[in-house]
Short mmCIF file of C-alpha atoms and ligand atoms in Angstrom, two decimals:
data_model
loop_
_atom_site.label_atom_id
_atom_site.label_comp_id
_atom_site.label_asym_id
_atom_site.label_seq_id
_atom_site.Cartn_x
_atom_site.Cartn_y
_atom_site.Cartn_z
CA MET A 1 -21.05 16.12 -42.04
CA GLU A 2 -17.34 15.36 -41.78
CA SER A 3 -16.43 14.17 -38.31
CA GLU A 4 -14.28 16.44 -36.18
CA ASN A 5 -10.67 15.89 -35.20
CA ILE A 6 -9.49 16.47 -31.67
CA ARG A 7 -6.55 18.89 -31.59
CA ILE A 8 -3.55 18.21 -29.38
CA ALA A 9 -0.65 20.56 -28.66
CA VAL A 10 2.75 18.91 -28.06
CA GLN A 11 6.19 20.42 -27.63
CA LYS A 12 7.94 20.96 -30.96
CA SER A 13 11.40 20.13 -29.71
CA GLY A 14 12.72 19.68 -26.21
CA ARG A 15 12.56 17.39 -23.23
CA LEU A 16 8.87 16.55 -23.66
CA SER A 17 8.67 15.99 -27.39
CA GLU A 18 10.31 12.61 -27.97
CA GLU A 19 8.43 10.78 -25.21
CA SER A 20 5.13 12.45 -26.19
CA LEU A 21 5.43 11.27 -29.80
CA LYS A 22 6.55 7.82 -28.66
CA LEU A 23 3.46 7.50 -26.46
CA PHE A 24 1.01 8.41 -29.24
CA LYS A 25 2.77 6.06 -31.65
CA ALA A 26 2.58 3.27 -29.03
CA CYS A 27 -1.17 3.99 -28.93
CA GLY A 28 -1.29 2.95 -32.59
CA ILE A 29 -1.77 6.52 -33.87
CA LYS A 30 -0.03 7.11 -37.19
CA PHE A 31 1.25 10.57 -38.08
CA GLU A 32 4.25 12.34 -39.57
CA SER A 33 6.48 14.38 -37.28
CA GLY A 34 9.80 16.13 -37.33
CA GLY A 35 11.28 18.76 -39.62
CA SER A 36 9.68 22.16 -39.70
CA LYS A 37 6.11 20.86 -39.54
CA LEU A 38 3.89 22.88 -37.19
CA LYS A 39 0.75 20.83 -37.77
CA THR A 40 -0.06 17.29 -38.86
CA VAL A 41 -3.17 15.09 -39.04
CA SER A 42 -3.17 11.40 -38.17
CA SER A 43 -4.05 9.02 -40.98
CA ASN A 44 -5.84 6.48 -38.73
CA PHE A 45 -7.19 8.34 -35.66
CA PRO A 46 -9.28 11.55 -35.51
CA ILE A 47 -6.49 13.70 -34.09
CA GLU A 48 -4.52 16.71 -35.29
CA PHE A 49 -1.15 17.59 -33.75
CA LEU A 50 0.10 21.15 -33.21
CA PHE A 51 3.84 21.47 -32.51
CA LEU A 52 4.54 24.42 -30.18
CA ARG A 53 6.86 25.89 -27.53
CA ASP A 54 5.93 24.18 -24.26
CA ASP A 55 5.20 27.48 -22.46
CA ASP A 56 2.42 28.29 -24.94
CA ILE A 57 0.60 24.97 -24.54
CA PRO A 58 -1.47 25.63 -21.35
CA GLY A 59 -2.75 28.94 -22.78
CA TYR A 60 -3.75 27.35 -26.09
CA VAL A 61 -5.72 24.66 -24.23
CA GLU A 62 -7.30 27.19 -21.86
CA ASP A 63 -8.42 29.31 -24.83
CA GLY A 64 -9.74 26.25 -26.67
CA VAL A 65 -7.37 26.71 -29.65
CA ALA A 66 -6.17 23.20 -28.79
CA ASP A 67 -8.42 20.62 -27.09
CA LEU A 68 -5.57 18.70 -25.44
CA GLY A 69 -1.94 19.29 -24.56
CA VAL A 70 1.10 17.56 -23.12
CA ILE A 71 2.93 19.73 -20.59
CA GLY A 72 5.23 19.50 -17.57
CA GLU A 73 3.30 20.01 -14.34
CA ASN A 74 5.92 22.60 -13.34
CA VAL A 75 4.92 24.88 -16.23
CA LEU A 76 1.23 24.20 -15.70
CA MET A 77 1.26 24.97 -11.96
CA GLU A 78 3.31 28.16 -12.19
CA HIS A 79 0.32 30.00 -13.66
CA ILE A 80 -3.21 29.08 -12.61
CA ARG A 81 -4.93 27.74 -15.73
CA GLN A 82 -8.52 26.77 -16.35
CA VAL A 83 -7.80 23.33 -17.81
CA ASN A 84 -8.38 19.74 -16.65
CA VAL A 85 -5.45 17.42 -15.92
CA VAL A 86 -6.72 14.14 -17.37
CA LYS A 87 -3.70 11.84 -17.13
CA GLU A 88 -0.29 11.65 -15.50
CA LEU A 89 2.06 10.45 -18.22
CA GLY A 90 5.01 9.29 -16.10
CA PHE A 91 7.81 10.78 -18.24
CA SER A 92 9.96 13.96 -18.11
CA LYS A 93 10.11 13.54 -14.35
CA CYS A 94 11.99 16.27 -12.53
CA ARG A 95 11.74 18.44 -9.43
CA LEU A 96 11.75 22.15 -8.68
CA SER A 97 14.34 22.61 -5.95
CA LEU A 98 15.99 25.28 -3.87
CA ALA A 99 19.77 25.30 -4.15
CA ILE A 100 22.53 27.31 -2.50
CA PRO A 101 26.33 27.63 -2.90
CA ARG A 102 28.01 24.37 -1.89
CA ASN A 103 30.20 25.93 0.83
CA GLU A 104 27.24 27.53 2.67
CA GLN A 105 26.03 25.96 5.94
CA TYR A 106 22.37 24.93 5.58
CA THR A 107 20.14 24.27 8.54
CA ASP A 108 16.51 24.38 7.47
CA LEU A 109 14.15 26.52 5.40
CA SER A 110 14.63 29.49 7.76
CA TYR A 111 18.01 29.84 5.99
CA PHE A 112 16.11 31.55 3.16
CA GLU A 113 14.46 34.28 5.32
CA GLY A 114 15.14 37.67 3.71
CA LYS A 115 17.24 36.17 0.90
CA ASN A 116 17.18 36.90 -2.85
CA ILE A 117 16.26 33.88 -4.95
CA ALA A 118 16.66 33.68 -8.74
CA THR A 119 14.09 31.47 -10.48
CA SER A 120 11.91 30.97 -13.54
CA TYR A 121 9.16 29.84 -11.15
CA PRO A 122 8.49 32.83 -8.83
CA ASN A 123 4.90 31.83 -8.04
CA LEU A 124 5.67 28.24 -7.01
CA THR A 125 8.76 29.38 -5.07
CA ASN A 126 6.96 32.16 -3.19
CA ALA A 127 3.92 30.02 -2.44
CA PHE A 128 6.08 27.20 -1.04
CA LEU A 129 8.15 29.47 1.22
CA ALA A 130 5.22 31.70 2.26
CA LYS A 131 3.40 28.55 3.46
CA GLN A 132 6.34 27.98 5.83
CA GLY A 133 6.16 31.64 6.96
CA ILE A 134 9.38 32.57 5.15
CA ASN A 135 9.69 35.86 3.27
CA VAL A 136 12.02 36.11 0.30
CA THR A 137 12.54 38.31 -2.75
CA THR A 138 12.36 36.38 -6.01
CA HIS A 139 14.07 37.54 -9.20
CA GLU A 140 12.44 36.07 -12.26
CA ILE A 141 14.87 35.03 -14.99
CA SER A 142 14.03 32.84 -17.93
CA GLY A 143 17.22 30.81 -18.38
CA SER A 144 20.67 29.94 -17.00
CA VAL A 145 19.32 30.34 -13.48
CA GLU A 146 22.18 28.32 -12.05
CA ILE A 147 24.75 31.06 -12.68
CA ALA A 148 22.83 33.68 -10.64
CA PRO A 149 24.71 33.17 -7.33
CA SER A 150 28.15 33.26 -8.95
CA ILE A 151 27.44 36.57 -10.74
CA GLY A 152 25.96 38.12 -7.60
CA LEU A 153 22.36 38.30 -8.83
CA ALA A 154 20.97 36.21 -5.99
CA GLU A 155 22.07 34.21 -2.94
CA ALA A 156 20.10 31.12 -3.91
CA ILE A 157 18.17 29.67 -6.82
CA CYS A 158 15.00 27.65 -7.31
CA ASP A 159 15.28 25.62 -10.50
CA ILE A 160 14.38 22.37 -12.23
CA VAL A 161 16.66 19.48 -11.30
CA SER A 162 16.83 16.08 -12.90
CA THR A 163 20.20 14.37 -12.38
CA GLY A 164 21.69 17.20 -10.27
CA GLY A 165 24.66 17.51 -12.66
CA THR A 166 23.97 21.16 -13.55
CA LEU A 167 23.89 22.21 -9.89
CA LEU A 168 27.08 20.31 -9.18
CA SER A 169 29.00 21.83 -12.07
CA ASN A 170 27.93 25.30 -10.95
CA GLY A 171 29.11 24.85 -7.35
CA LEU A 172 25.58 24.58 -5.93
CA LYS A 173 23.83 22.07 -3.67
CA GLU A 174 20.17 21.13 -3.61
CA VAL A 175 18.67 21.68 -0.16
CA ALA A 176 14.87 21.45 -0.48
CA THR A 177 12.28 20.21 -2.98
CA VAL A 178 9.49 22.63 -3.78
CA PHE A 179 7.56 20.56 -6.32
CA GLN A 180 7.77 17.11 -7.97
CA SER A 181 6.85 17.19 -11.64
CA GLN A 182 6.10 14.91 -14.57
CA ALA A 183 4.44 15.30 -17.95
CA VAL A 184 0.63 15.40 -17.87
CA LEU A 185 -2.13 15.33 -20.46
CA ILE A 186 -4.39 18.36 -20.10
CA ALA A 187 -7.78 18.97 -21.69
CA SER A 188 -9.97 21.97 -22.36
CA LYS A 189 -12.85 22.34 -19.91
CA GLU A 190 -15.22 22.72 -22.83
CA LEU A 191 -14.94 19.63 -24.98
CA ASN A 192 -18.06 18.85 -27.01
CA PRO A 193 -19.45 15.29 -26.68
CA GLU A 194 -17.83 14.18 -29.93
CA LYS A 195 -14.38 15.32 -28.79
CA GLN A 196 -14.95 13.89 -25.30
CA ALA A 197 -15.62 10.50 -26.95
CA ILE A 198 -12.32 10.75 -28.88
CA LEU A 199 -10.51 11.68 -25.64
CA ASP A 200 -12.06 8.66 -23.87
CA LYS A 201 -10.80 6.42 -26.68
CA LEU A 202 -7.33 7.95 -26.43
CA LEU A 203 -7.25 7.54 -22.63
CA PHE A 204 -8.23 3.88 -22.96
CA ARG A 205 -5.26 3.34 -25.28
CA ILE A 206 -2.86 5.28 -23.02
CA ASP A 207 -3.98 3.16 -20.04
CA SER A 208 -3.29 -0.05 -22.00
CA VAL A 209 0.19 1.15 -23.01
CA GLN A 210 1.03 2.32 -19.46
CA ARG A 211 -0.16 -0.96 -17.92
CA GLY A 212 2.04 -2.85 -20.40
CA GLN A 213 5.04 -0.67 -19.51
CA ASN A 214 4.55 -1.41 -15.82
CA ALA A 215 4.40 -5.16 -16.26
CA LYS A 216 6.44 -8.07 -17.60
CA TYR A 217 5.33 -11.41 -19.00
CA VAL A 218 7.13 -14.29 -17.31
CA VAL A 219 7.40 -17.87 -18.56
CA LEU A 220 9.16 -20.54 -16.50
CA ASN A 221 9.45 -24.27 -16.05
CA ALA A 222 8.91 -26.07 -12.76
CA LYS A 223 8.49 -29.49 -11.23
CA GLU A 224 4.85 -30.29 -10.41
CA SER A 225 5.87 -30.65 -6.77
CA ASP A 226 7.04 -26.98 -6.71
CA VAL A 227 3.92 -25.53 -8.38
CA ALA A 228 2.05 -24.63 -5.19
CA ASN A 229 4.98 -22.56 -3.84
CA ILE A 230 5.62 -20.88 -7.19
CA LYS A 231 1.92 -20.12 -7.71
CA ALA A 232 1.83 -18.32 -4.38
CA LEU A 233 4.47 -15.86 -5.70
CA LEU A 234 2.71 -15.13 -9.01
CA PRO A 235 -0.43 -13.07 -9.25
CA GLY A 236 -0.98 -13.16 -13.05
CA MET A 237 -3.79 -11.07 -14.56
CA LYS A 238 -6.34 -13.41 -13.02
CA ALA A 239 -4.17 -16.37 -11.99
CA PRO A 240 -1.07 -17.89 -13.63
CA SER A 241 -1.56 -20.31 -16.55
CA ILE A 242 -0.10 -23.77 -15.95
CA MET A 243 0.58 -26.11 -18.88
CA PRO A 244 2.13 -29.58 -18.95
CA LEU A 245 5.56 -29.95 -20.56
CA ALA A 246 6.44 -32.87 -22.87
CA GLU A 247 8.52 -34.27 -19.99
CA SER A 248 6.32 -35.85 -17.32
CA GLY A 249 6.36 -34.30 -13.85
CA TRP A 250 7.20 -30.85 -15.29
CA VAL A 251 4.97 -27.87 -16.17
CA SER A 252 5.35 -24.48 -17.82
CA ILE A 253 3.95 -21.52 -15.86
CA HIS A 254 3.01 -18.20 -17.53
CA SER A 255 2.23 -15.05 -15.59
CA VAL A 256 2.35 -11.24 -15.52
CA ILE A 257 4.35 -9.45 -12.84
CA SER A 258 4.75 -5.83 -11.93
CA GLU A 259 7.90 -3.96 -12.95
CA ASN A 260 8.14 -2.52 -9.39
CA ASP A 261 8.77 -5.76 -7.54
CA PHE A 262 10.23 -7.60 -10.52
CA TRP A 263 13.68 -8.56 -9.11
CA ASP A 264 12.29 -9.57 -5.69
CA ILE A 265 9.81 -11.94 -7.36
CA ILE A 266 12.42 -13.39 -9.74
CA GLU A 267 14.76 -14.18 -6.82
CA ALA A 268 11.93 -15.78 -4.84
CA LEU A 269 10.90 -17.82 -7.90
CA ARG A 270 14.42 -19.23 -8.29
CA GLU A 271 14.49 -20.18 -4.63
CA ALA A 272 11.12 -21.89 -5.06
CA GLY A 273 12.52 -24.09 -7.86
CA ALA A 274 11.69 -22.14 -11.05
CA LYS A 275 13.95 -23.04 -14.00
CA GLY A 276 14.51 -21.49 -17.45
CA ILE A 277 12.83 -18.20 -16.57
CA LEU A 278 11.99 -16.06 -19.63
CA VAL A 279 10.95 -12.42 -19.20
CA LEU A 280 9.20 -10.65 -22.07
CA PRO A 281 8.05 -7.05 -22.50
CA ILE A 282 4.31 -6.45 -22.85
CA GLU A 283 3.31 -4.09 -25.64
CA LYS A 284 -0.24 -3.40 -24.44
CA MET A 285 -2.40 -4.76 -21.65
CA ILE A 286 -6.18 -4.60 -21.96
CA LEU A 287 -8.19 -5.65 -18.92
O1 LIG B 1 11.72 25.42 -26.38
P1 LIG B 1 10.69 25.17 -25.36
O2 LIG B 1 10.20 26.42 -24.65
O3 LIG B 1 9.55 24.34 -25.90
O4 LIG B 1 11.38 24.22 -24.24
P2 LIG B 1 12.12 24.60 -22.87
O5 LIG B 1 13.56 24.83 -23.17
O6 LIG B 1 11.37 25.66 -22.13
O7 LIG B 1 11.87 23.28 -22.05
P3 LIG B 1 12.69 21.91 -21.99
O8 LIG B 1 12.52 21.16 -23.26
O9 LIG B 1 14.08 22.14 -21.48
O10 LIG B 1 11.88 21.19 -20.81
C1 LIG B 1 10.53 20.85 -20.97
C2 LIG B 1 10.05 20.21 -19.67
O11 LIG B 1 10.82 19.03 -19.39
C3 LIG B 1 10.21 21.04 -18.41
O12 LIG B 1 9.18 22.00 -18.25
C4 LIG B 1 10.14 19.97 -17.32
O13 LIG B 1 8.80 19.63 -17.06
C5 LIG B 1 10.81 18.77 -17.99
N1 LIG B 1 12.20 18.51 -17.54
C6 LIG B 1 12.66 17.29 -17.13
C7 LIG B 1 13.22 19.38 -17.48
C8 LIG B 1 14.33 18.67 -17.01
N2 LIG B 1 13.95 17.37 -16.81
C9 LIG B 1 15.60 19.35 -16.84
N3 LIG B 1 16.57 18.73 -16.42
N4 LIG B 1 13.33 20.70 -17.78
C10 LIG B 1 14.50 21.32 -17.64
N5 LIG B 1 15.63 20.71 -17.18
C11 LIG B 1 16.86 21.59 -17.13
C12 LIG B 1 16.90 22.48 -15.87
O14 LIG B 1 16.25 23.72 -16.14
C13 LIG B 1 18.39 22.66 -15.64
O15 LIG B 1 18.93 23.67 -16.48
O16 LIG B 1 18.03 20.79 -17.05
C14 LIG B 1 18.95 21.34 -16.10
C15 LIG B 1 19.07 20.42 -14.91
O17 LIG B 1 19.26 19.10 -15.30
P4 LIG B 1 20.23 18.12 -14.48
O18 LIG B 1 20.02 16.77 -15.09
O19 LIG B 1 21.63 18.63 -14.68
O20 LIG B 1 19.79 18.17 -13.03
ZN1 LIG B 2 9.76 26.57 -22.66
#
């Protein structure tokens, strides 16, 4: 019997698509994308891609038409879906926020009591405000939410914000965050064992890529007398590697450091006597 492919739904074109495809390519999965293609099969991994509108992805996974999907948490959480979130993907980060006209005085959430709010996310907006005991009327609109106050449709909006530029150019200010979002990998609740095994393989690869993205490989030279101090700053995967240089009294130290505290560690290394520091990206990191 021919072995089964796992089927994954990704956004055809939009803010999720480029990073989604980049991630699967970084996982070593080869496939063709782009153009008007709605479906493609990988040549070296048992996976088939469906290219869809993002809003349709959770429903396809819930119904089992697709086994997996990449979707923004904001879209996923707006409608309760019977799917499993199997991985946070760390891209397409944004927030769902309440915003009001810039010249309005804002105190706290009680400002919204009895107000009309335009949003594409009525469920998340209502649930957030109801939890604070605040009653509002939401008006669901599917796009250009930010113009609602200026045309008199609503007194406030609840919309996705990334840089804040759209709010600013529409004379609005962000006053409260309702929900923080990022892209997630979702899976059907009813994967057969064969598909579960493919998903496990895929998750292992995604973990390796993500670990690599969160770390840097550092190579530096140091005097033997400075090694103890430098070693104390470098965790490495197990411990830093220390190798003698051709010049006596000097060593080369290799280590892996986290992207988060990268600059703090580099500064401390320089103060501890590190010279000729090289920093290299890590493509994948397998523990
Ligand atoms: O065509 P399709 O239905 O597939 O796509 P879409 O137009 O519905 O979605 P798309 O591609 O715009 O967004 C897909 C997902 O990307 C969203 O569901 C979010 O999870 C995530 N994301 C990240 C964003 C943003 N950043 C974002 N900035 N989604 C929308 N925006 C919009 C926002 O609605 C507002 O109009 O950008 C504007 C605000 O951006 P700033 O940078 O000016 O604050
Ligand atoms: Zn959409």
